Amino acid sequence: MAAKRPYGIKEYDAPAGGWGALRAVAKTLAQQQIVAQGSATLMKANQPDGFDCPGCAWPDPRHASSFEFCENGAKAITWESTAKRVGPEFFQLHSVSELWGWTDHQLEDQGRLTHPMIYDRETDRYQTIGWDEAFALIGQGLNALDSPHQAEFYTSGRASNEAAFLFQLLVRAYGTNNFPDCSNMCHEATSVGLPKSIGVGKGTVLLEDFDHCDAIFSFGHNPGTNHPRMMATLHDAARRGVPIIVFNPLKERALQKFASPQNPVEMATMSSTPIASAYHQVKAGGDLAALKGLMKAVFERDDESLAADGKGVLDRAFIAEHTLGLETLREDIDATSWETIVTASGLTQAALRSAADVYINAKKVIACYGMGITQHAHGTDNVQQLANFLLLRGNMGREGAGICPLRGHSNVQGDRTVGITEIPTDALLDGMQRAFGFRPPAEKGHNAVETIEAMMDGRSKALICLGGNLPVAMPDTETCFAAMRKLDLSVHIATKLNRSHLLTGKTTIVLPCFGRTDLDVQASGPQSVTVEDSMSMVHASRGFLNPPGEQLRSEPAIVVGMAKATLGDRYGIDWDGMLADYDRIRDKIEIVFPDFADYNRRVRVKGGFRLTVGASDRIWNTTTGKAMFLVARGVEEDARQTAGDALVLTTLRAHDQYNTTIYGMDDRYRGVFGRRDVIFMNAEDLAARGLAEGDRIDIQSLWTGDGRQRGVEGFTAIAYDIPKGTIAGYYPEMNAVIALGDHDVRSGTPAYKGVPVRVVGSAAA
Ligand SMILES: Nc1nc2c(c(=O)[nH]1)N[C@H]1C(S)=C(S)[C@@H](COP(=O)(O)OP(=O)(O)OC[C@H]3O[C@@H](n4cnc5c(=O)[nH]c(N)nc54)[C@H](O)[C@@H]3O)O[C@H]1N2
Ligand SMILES: Nc1nc2c(c(=O)[nH]1)N[C@H]1C(S)=C(S)[C@@H](COP(=O)(O)OP(=O)(O)OC[C@H]3O[C@@H](n4cnc5c(=O)[nH]c(N)nc54)[C@H](O)[C@@H]3O)O[C@H]1N2
Ligand SMILES: [Mo]
């Protein structure tokens, strides 16, 4: 008989998607009290005349005519269009100290923010403040600093192109490049790594390519939860017989079997489609080794073929015409032994060879990847080795083949495209000069890690956040919280109350803004904004719901208010004109970034338009004009070998969460209900520590870079199908264990998915 499992832990055998997903949506609609209106809202998501779903950056089918059902998209939309409100009465009732004790779920679940608020230390409460007064305080605060470099300007990836562009204009006119943004925690390894490999920091495939590929390699992403609309694509591919090879330490349900809510037969018969044809449970941080193993197997097959007078398995014509560096890569791979690869990846030679054979036998291969690749101390190396792997057989820049990073927030890619970057290129500075007649500062600004460091040691005194929940999303919770409390000025432009707002400094202001679903009317009439998906498609988004209150403003309006109060008429920028009609913002974007030529016309075409991605057409905008095979250092240190009693902690999103937004306490596909205080562990790792499932455990960081001790206490151990040496827990709870200093040196991406730790029985009651 099976032992009794801990509270809330059950086997969940159903496929991902299916009826479970429909039931979950019905429940969410009811919880947010918007049954009638809410279902109509959902039908407008990702339709050509509707709004862009704030859920994820997966593209829409080019000719979306029918409603695409997506459980987590539905949650994101209902969470935003909720009927619940947090207004002045709420803040009269609850002090900030009291709210501090609430969970992240409780804070956001109060509903939409409706009034501009300022923290009053005497009463320990947020009080309403007028918009003009708030803007004046912000302007005074910024102008009181000794230097513009003492202020930080954070962007979370929901901001539209228009809001983000105005934000960077304000910041550059003010005089700094301090642009921490959520990409720094997310796909920065892609933005830094891919330009050196293939000349562009973006994915090369289009949605249509999935109809033509004949193998898909999936590394470190969990689409059933984080990009559910991608499941339709994978489902179709699997049904076409396309092998899908997965590398992931956890057996994610949707990558095993998926029932498409779009498929009447699967729904009626409660059947499902197997997704992965092979599932390789790589150790956390073992991808570099696995990728080197795959390439080693390809080279060995190539040698065998050549020895037998075959023509080899590499695409030699492509390599000769389009690439440089193969010999150096080959030397590195030859020098890496199978023994090292097997130990560091946790995968057998046979498994890696069989995956390589699938790769070799496929003419057109797409590789998809997510945070399992990027959020490591060697994230940039991982990305570049993945590009190498594709280049070996010319799987780049042709139909049905290419690289597909799964981006996070719905417009995180667009925000970067329109100028949110701490390292401005000459092209960007020239463009700004053309459009606005001034030359913005060129010196490198702060990324997210540098921002927290600067706040911590007092070099930065102000922080303006265009959305997000920076200190909760960042590693090293204790440091981040302390850094927030030292600020002279903090401003949060937000839709919902979150913990960042409770980390008050001298002057702390929360400004309520519209979300994607809200109708945005300015002087010239209703406005659309534009966004870029993870396949570089730019399209319009227009909300249609009445905003949650009279007081709320659009993000562009709030940025303009801050800009006018801070800059006056510096450089003669026509802020009011741009705000009155967003077409005028787009006219300026087009001047700065010529790739947006004819922006206002092209974005009005159904489905929008695609920005240039040179590598998609085999144009390599690298320094050599070729695609580059790049070498990464060895694999041993990267896999953070589990010497002694050390383990590697990886941090995950549950199914009922959107980053720091916790919709609910379930993680259905992993069999967790009503709790998040769990750590997934291999049964042998439990036994080796004298622990049993259900035991309370503490997690201690083994990172020694700064001599500080970090840890969390009183979590519950769950026996789980996960490689030995790897454990997993939820983000953001685990951020207290992760050191700010533990990040990819090349991109600054925190090593959220490769944290060296020790697990011990808990003394906590
Ligand atoms: N519903 C919902 N949608 C979202 C989000 C959300 O929180 N909720 N967040 C959005 C954002 S900002 C982002 S960036 C994306 C994130 O989307 P994902 O990249 O899918 O995010 P994660 O949940 O962090 O984890 C990815 C997967 O990596 C695996 N993994 C962990 N460590 C390793 C490793 O070392 N190697 C390998 N190969 N795999 C590993 C985990 O088991 C997990 O399956 O989703 C976006 N969409
Ligand atoms: N341990 C660990 N930590 C991680 C990760 C991980 O995998 N593991 N992932 C990292 C990743 S990939 C990312 S992207 C970051 C995410 O970091 P952030 O982007 O900073 O965090 P979010 O949780 O997405 O932000 C949620 C808040 O955004 C506000 N918001 C929502 N919609 C809107 C809007 O339309 N406009 C405005 N102005 N505000 C809005 C709401 O107030 C809400 O509370 O976290 C990172 N942190
Ligand atoms: Mo992200």
PDB file of N, CA and C and ligand atoms in Angstrom, residues 80 108 154 156 158 182 185-186 371 375 409 466-470 473 493-496 498 501 513-515 555 651 653 658-661 731 735 738 752-753, ligand 2:
ATOM      1  N   GLU A  80      -6.916  40.795 -14.667  1.00  0.00           N
ATOM      2  CA  GLU A  80      -6.841  42.229 -14.959  1.00  0.00           C
ATOM      3  C   GLU A  80      -8.225  42.865 -15.019  1.00  0.00           C
ATOM      4  N   GLU A 108      -2.638  41.141  -4.276  1.00  0.00           N
ATOM      5  CA  GLU A 108      -3.119  41.415  -5.641  1.00  0.00           C
ATOM      6  C   GLU A 108      -4.593  41.093  -5.811  1.00  0.00           C
ATOM      7  N   TYR A 154      12.830  51.345 -14.049  1.00  0.00           N
ATOM      8  CA  TYR A 154      12.563  49.928 -14.326  1.00  0.00           C
ATOM      9  C   TYR A 154      11.369  49.761 -15.264  1.00  0.00           C
ATOM     10  N   SER A 156       8.781  46.663 -16.697  1.00  0.00           N
ATOM     11  CA  SER A 156       8.327  45.274 -16.773  1.00  0.00           C
ATOM     12  C   SER A 156       7.693  45.089 -18.145  1.00  0.00           C
ATOM     13  N   ARG A 158       5.149  44.304 -19.769  1.00  0.00           N
ATOM     14  CA  ARG A 158       3.784  44.456 -20.288  1.00  0.00           C
ATOM     15  C   ARG A 158       3.598  45.798 -20.962  1.00  0.00           C
ATOM     16  N   CYS A 182      12.847  43.781 -16.876  1.00  0.00           N
ATOM     17  CA  CYS A 182      12.606  42.382 -16.530  1.00  0.00           C
ATOM     18  C   CYS A 182      13.379  41.452 -17.453  1.00  0.00           C
ATOM     19  N   MET A 185      16.314  39.652 -16.099  1.00  0.00           N
ATOM     20  CA  MET A 185      16.125  38.453 -15.263  1.00  0.00           C
ATOM     21  C   MET A 185      15.667  37.278 -16.108  1.00  0.00           C
ATOM     22  N   CYS A 186      15.610  37.471 -17.419  1.00  0.00           N
ATOM     23  CA  CYS A 186      14.795  36.573 -18.226  1.00  0.00           C
ATOM     24  C   CYS A 186      15.580  36.089 -19.449  1.00  0.00           C
ATOM     25  N   MET A 371      13.550  29.514 -19.771  1.00  0.00           N
ATOM     26  CA  MET A 371      14.361  29.916 -18.620  1.00  0.00           C
ATOM     27  C   MET A 371      15.307  28.812 -18.131  1.00  0.00           C
ATOM     28  N   GLN A 375      18.593  31.109 -17.321  1.00  0.00           N
ATOM     29  CA  GLN A 375      18.792  31.557 -15.934  1.00  0.00           C
ATOM     30  C   GLN A 375      19.864  30.743 -15.220  1.00  0.00           C
ATOM     31  N   HIS A 409       7.052  38.104 -20.809  1.00  0.00           N
ATOM     32  CA  HIS A 409       5.944  39.047 -20.852  1.00  0.00           C
ATOM     33  C   HIS A 409       5.534  39.316 -22.293  1.00  0.00           C
ATOM     34  N   LEU A 466       7.894  51.242 -14.195  1.00  0.00           N
ATOM     35  CA  LEU A 466       6.795  51.119 -15.146  1.00  0.00           C
ATOM     36  C   LEU A 466       6.319  49.665 -15.070  1.00  0.00           C
ATOM     37  N   GLY A 467       5.497  49.393 -14.061  1.00  0.00           N
ATOM     38  CA  GLY A 467       4.982  48.043 -13.845  1.00  0.00           C
ATOM     39  C   GLY A 467       5.952  47.159 -13.089  1.00  0.00           C
ATOM     40  N   GLY A 468       5.526  45.919 -12.873  1.00  0.00           N
ATOM     41  CA  GLY A 468       6.372  44.901 -12.275  1.00  0.00           C
ATOM     42  C   GLY A 468       6.419  44.927 -10.766  1.00  0.00           C
ATOM     43  N   ASN A 469       7.337  44.126 -10.249  1.00  0.00           N
ATOM     44  CA  ASN A 469       7.449  43.898  -8.811  1.00  0.00           C
ATOM     45  C   ASN A 469       8.916  43.578  -8.541  1.00  0.00           C
ATOM     46  N   LEU A 470       9.775  44.535  -8.884  1.00  0.00           N
ATOM     47  CA  LEU A 470      11.218  44.330  -8.951  1.00  0.00           C
ATOM     48  C   LEU A 470      11.843  43.636  -7.740  1.00  0.00           C
ATOM     49  N   ALA A 473      10.821  39.993  -7.543  1.00  0.00           N
ATOM     50  CA  ALA A 473      11.267  39.173  -8.674  1.00  0.00           C
ATOM     51  C   ALA A 473      12.768  38.912  -8.632  1.00  0.00           C
ATOM     52  N   ILE A 493       4.088  52.571 -11.148  1.00  0.00           N
ATOM     53  CA  ILE A 493       2.951  52.675 -12.064  1.00  0.00           C
ATOM     54  C   ILE A 493       2.399  51.266 -12.175  1.00  0.00           C
ATOM     55  N   ALA A 494       1.188  51.049 -11.695  1.00  0.00           N
ATOM     56  CA  ALA A 494       0.753  49.663 -11.507  1.00  0.00           C
ATOM     57  C   ALA A 494      -0.747  49.505 -11.699  1.00  0.00           C
ATOM     58  N   THR A 495      -1.138  48.268 -11.968  1.00  0.00           N
ATOM     59  CA  THR A 495      -2.558  47.933 -12.043  1.00  0.00           C
ATOM     60  C   THR A 495      -3.056  47.356 -10.722  1.00  0.00           C
ATOM     61  N   LYS A 496      -2.155  46.639 -10.024  1.00  0.00           N
ATOM     62  CA  LYS A 496      -2.549  45.936  -8.803  1.00  0.00           C
ATOM     63  C   LYS A 496      -1.545  46.233  -7.698  1.00  0.00           C
ATOM     64  N   ASN A 498       1.020  45.383  -4.974  1.00  0.00           N
ATOM     65  CA  ASN A 498       1.942  44.277  -4.687  1.00  0.00           C
ATOM     66  C   ASN A 498       2.977  44.693  -3.645  1.00  0.00           C
ATOM     67  N   HIS A 501       5.119  47.920  -3.378  1.00  0.00           N
ATOM     68  CA  HIS A 501       4.490  49.166  -2.930  1.00  0.00           C
ATOM     69  C   HIS A 501       4.566  49.324  -1.409  1.00  0.00           C
ATOM     70  N   CYS A 513      -2.789  52.578 -13.339  1.00  0.00           N
ATOM     71  CA  CYS A 513      -2.826  52.716 -14.804  1.00  0.00           C
ATOM     72  C   CYS A 513      -3.782  51.725 -15.437  1.00  0.00           C
ATOM     73  N   PHE A 514      -4.129  52.005 -16.695  1.00  0.00           N
ATOM     74  CA  PHE A 514      -4.946  51.087 -17.485  1.00  0.00           C
ATOM     75  C   PHE A 514      -4.148  49.818 -17.748  1.00  0.00           C
ATOM     76  N   GLY A 515      -4.859  48.727 -17.969  1.00  0.00           N
ATOM     77  CA  GLY A 515      -4.253  47.504 -18.488  1.00  0.00           C
ATOM     78  C   GLY A 515      -4.632  47.335 -19.953  1.00  0.00           C
ATOM     79  N   GLU A 555      -0.679  54.386 -19.403  1.00  0.00           N
ATOM     80  CA  GLU A 555       0.762  54.459 -19.132  1.00  0.00           C
ATOM     81  C   GLU A 555       1.406  55.626 -19.889  1.00  0.00           C
ATOM     82  N   THR A 651      14.337  26.967  -9.679  1.00  0.00           N
ATOM     83  CA  THR A 651      13.097  27.611  -9.222  1.00  0.00           C
ATOM     84  C   THR A 651      12.092  27.670 -10.357  1.00  0.00           C
ATOM     85  N   ARG A 653       7.837  28.246 -11.902  1.00  0.00           N
ATOM     86  CA  ARG A 653       6.512  28.849 -11.812  1.00  0.00           C
ATOM     87  C   ARG A 653       5.490  27.743 -11.610  1.00  0.00           C
ATOM     88  N   TYR A 658       1.421  34.070 -12.278  1.00  0.00           N
ATOM     89  CA  TYR A 658       2.079  34.801 -13.347  1.00  0.00           C
ATOM     90  C   TYR A 658       3.236  35.564 -12.714  1.00  0.00           C
ATOM     91  N   ASN A 659       4.418  35.034 -12.814  1.00  0.00           N
ATOM     92  CA  ASN A 659       5.578  35.622 -12.145  1.00  0.00           C
ATOM     93  C   ASN A 659       5.255  35.842 -10.660  1.00  0.00           C
ATOM     94  N   THR A 660       5.334  37.096 -10.187  1.00  0.00           N
ATOM     95  CA  THR A 660       5.089  37.310  -8.760  1.00  0.00           C
ATOM     96  C   THR A 660       3.598  37.406  -8.448  1.00  0.00           C
ATOM     97  N   THR A 661       2.758  37.366  -9.472  1.00  0.00           N
ATOM     98  CA  THR A 661       1.313  37.368  -9.270  1.00  0.00           C
ATOM     99  C   THR A 661       0.849  35.942  -9.011  1.00  0.00           C
ATOM    100  N   TYR A 731       9.276  29.950  -7.338  1.00  0.00           N
ATOM    101  CA  TYR A 731       9.617  31.364  -7.418  1.00  0.00           C
ATOM    102  C   TYR A 731       8.337  32.116  -7.078  1.00  0.00           C
ATOM    103  N   ASN A 735      13.557  33.061  -3.726  1.00  0.00           N
ATOM    104  CA  ASN A 735      14.527  34.115  -4.040  1.00  0.00           C
ATOM    105  C   ASN A 735      15.384  34.523  -2.845  1.00  0.00           C
ATOM    106  N   ILE A 738      18.838  32.927  -3.081  1.00  0.00           N
ATOM    107  CA  ILE A 738      19.711  33.185  -4.233  1.00  0.00           C
ATOM    108  C   ILE A 738      20.500  34.476  -4.031  1.00  0.00           C
ATOM    109  N   TYR A 752      18.906  31.784 -11.346  1.00  0.00           N
ATOM    110  CA  TYR A 752      17.709  31.307 -10.655  1.00  0.00           C
ATOM    111  C   TYR A 752      17.518  29.799 -10.775  1.00  0.00           C
ATOM    112  N   LYS A 753      18.141  29.212 -11.801  1.00  0.00           N
ATOM    113  CA  LYS A 753      17.877  27.790 -12.047  1.00  0.00           C
ATOM    114  C   LYS A 753      19.102  26.924 -11.788  1.00  0.00           C
TER     115      LYS A 753
HETATM  116  N1  LIG B   2      13.533  32.630  -8.603  1.00  0.00           N
HETATM  117  C1  LIG B   2      13.109  33.136  -9.760  1.00  0.00           C
HETATM  118  N2  LIG B   2      12.950  34.471  -9.883  1.00  0.00           N
HETATM  119  C2  LIG B   2      12.538  34.984 -11.068  1.00  0.00           C
HETATM  120  C3  LIG B   2      12.277  34.130 -12.178  1.00  0.00           C
HETATM  121  C4  LIG B   2      12.442  32.719 -12.004  1.00  0.00           C
HETATM  122  O1  LIG B   2      12.214  31.913 -12.931  1.00  0.00           O
HETATM  123  N3  LIG B   2      12.864  32.272 -10.780  1.00  0.00           N
HETATM  124  N4  LIG B   2      11.885  34.692 -13.366  1.00  0.00           N
HETATM  125  C5  LIG B   2      12.289  36.060 -13.640  1.00  0.00           C
HETATM  126  C6  LIG B   2      11.592  36.572 -14.844  1.00  0.00           C
HETATM  127  S1  LIG B   2      11.718  35.611 -16.261  1.00  0.00           S
HETATM  128  C7  LIG B   2      10.940  37.752 -14.866  1.00  0.00           C
HETATM  129  S2  LIG B   2      10.344  38.344 -16.358  1.00  0.00           S
HETATM  130  C8  LIG B   2      10.769  38.561 -13.627  1.00  0.00           C
HETATM  131  C9  LIG B   2       9.390  39.251 -13.580  1.00  0.00           C
HETATM  132  O2  LIG B   2       9.471  40.404 -12.898  1.00  0.00           O
HETATM  133  P1  LIG B   2       8.366  41.599 -13.040  1.00  0.00           P
HETATM  134  O3  LIG B   2       8.033  41.819 -14.459  1.00  0.00           O
HETATM  135  O4  LIG B   2       8.889  42.760 -12.278  1.00  0.00           O
HETATM  136  O5  LIG B   2       7.169  41.009 -12.224  1.00  0.00           O
HETATM  137  P2  LIG B   2       5.652  40.661 -12.457  1.00  0.00           P
HETATM  138  O6  LIG B   2       5.338  39.668 -11.403  1.00  0.00           O
HETATM  139  O7  LIG B   2       5.406  40.236 -13.837  1.00  0.00           O
HETATM  140  O8  LIG B   2       4.890  42.035 -12.125  1.00  0.00           O
HETATM  141  C10 LIG B   2       3.606  41.991 -11.589  1.00  0.00           C
HETATM  142  C11 LIG B   2       3.039  43.360 -11.318  1.00  0.00           C
HETATM  143  O9  LIG B   2       2.947  44.115 -12.509  1.00  0.00           O
HETATM  144  C12 LIG B   2       1.879  45.043 -12.409  1.00  0.00           C
HETATM  145  N5  LIG B   2       1.159  45.046 -13.686  1.00  0.00           N
HETATM  146  C13 LIG B   2       0.450  44.053 -14.250  1.00  0.00           C
HETATM  147  N6  LIG B   2      -0.046  44.451 -15.438  1.00  0.00           N
HETATM  148  C14 LIG B   2       0.366  45.722 -15.632  1.00  0.00           C
HETATM  149  C15 LIG B   2       0.212  46.685 -16.664  1.00  0.00           C
HETATM  150  O10 LIG B   2      -0.443  46.445 -17.677  1.00  0.00           O
HETATM  151  N7  LIG B   2       0.832  47.888 -16.486  1.00  0.00           N
HETATM  152  C16 LIG B   2       1.550  48.189 -15.369  1.00  0.00           C
HETATM  153  N8  LIG B   2       2.140  49.377 -15.287  1.00  0.00           N
HETATM  154  N9  LIG B   2       1.692  47.310 -14.378  1.00  0.00           N
HETATM  155  C17 LIG B   2       1.132  46.096 -14.512  1.00  0.00           C
HETATM  156  C18 LIG B   2       0.981  44.617 -11.292  1.00  0.00           C
HETATM  157  O11 LIG B   2       0.975  45.634 -10.315  1.00  0.00           O
HETATM  158  C19 LIG B   2       1.633  43.326 -10.776  1.00  0.00           C
HETATM  159  O12 LIG B   2       1.643  43.276  -9.382  1.00  0.00           O
HETATM  160  O13 LIG B   2      10.944  37.720 -12.467  1.00  0.00           O
HETATM  161  C20 LIG B   2      12.172  37.021 -12.455  1.00  0.00           C
HETATM  162  N10 LIG B   2      12.372  36.337 -11.184  1.00  0.00           N
END
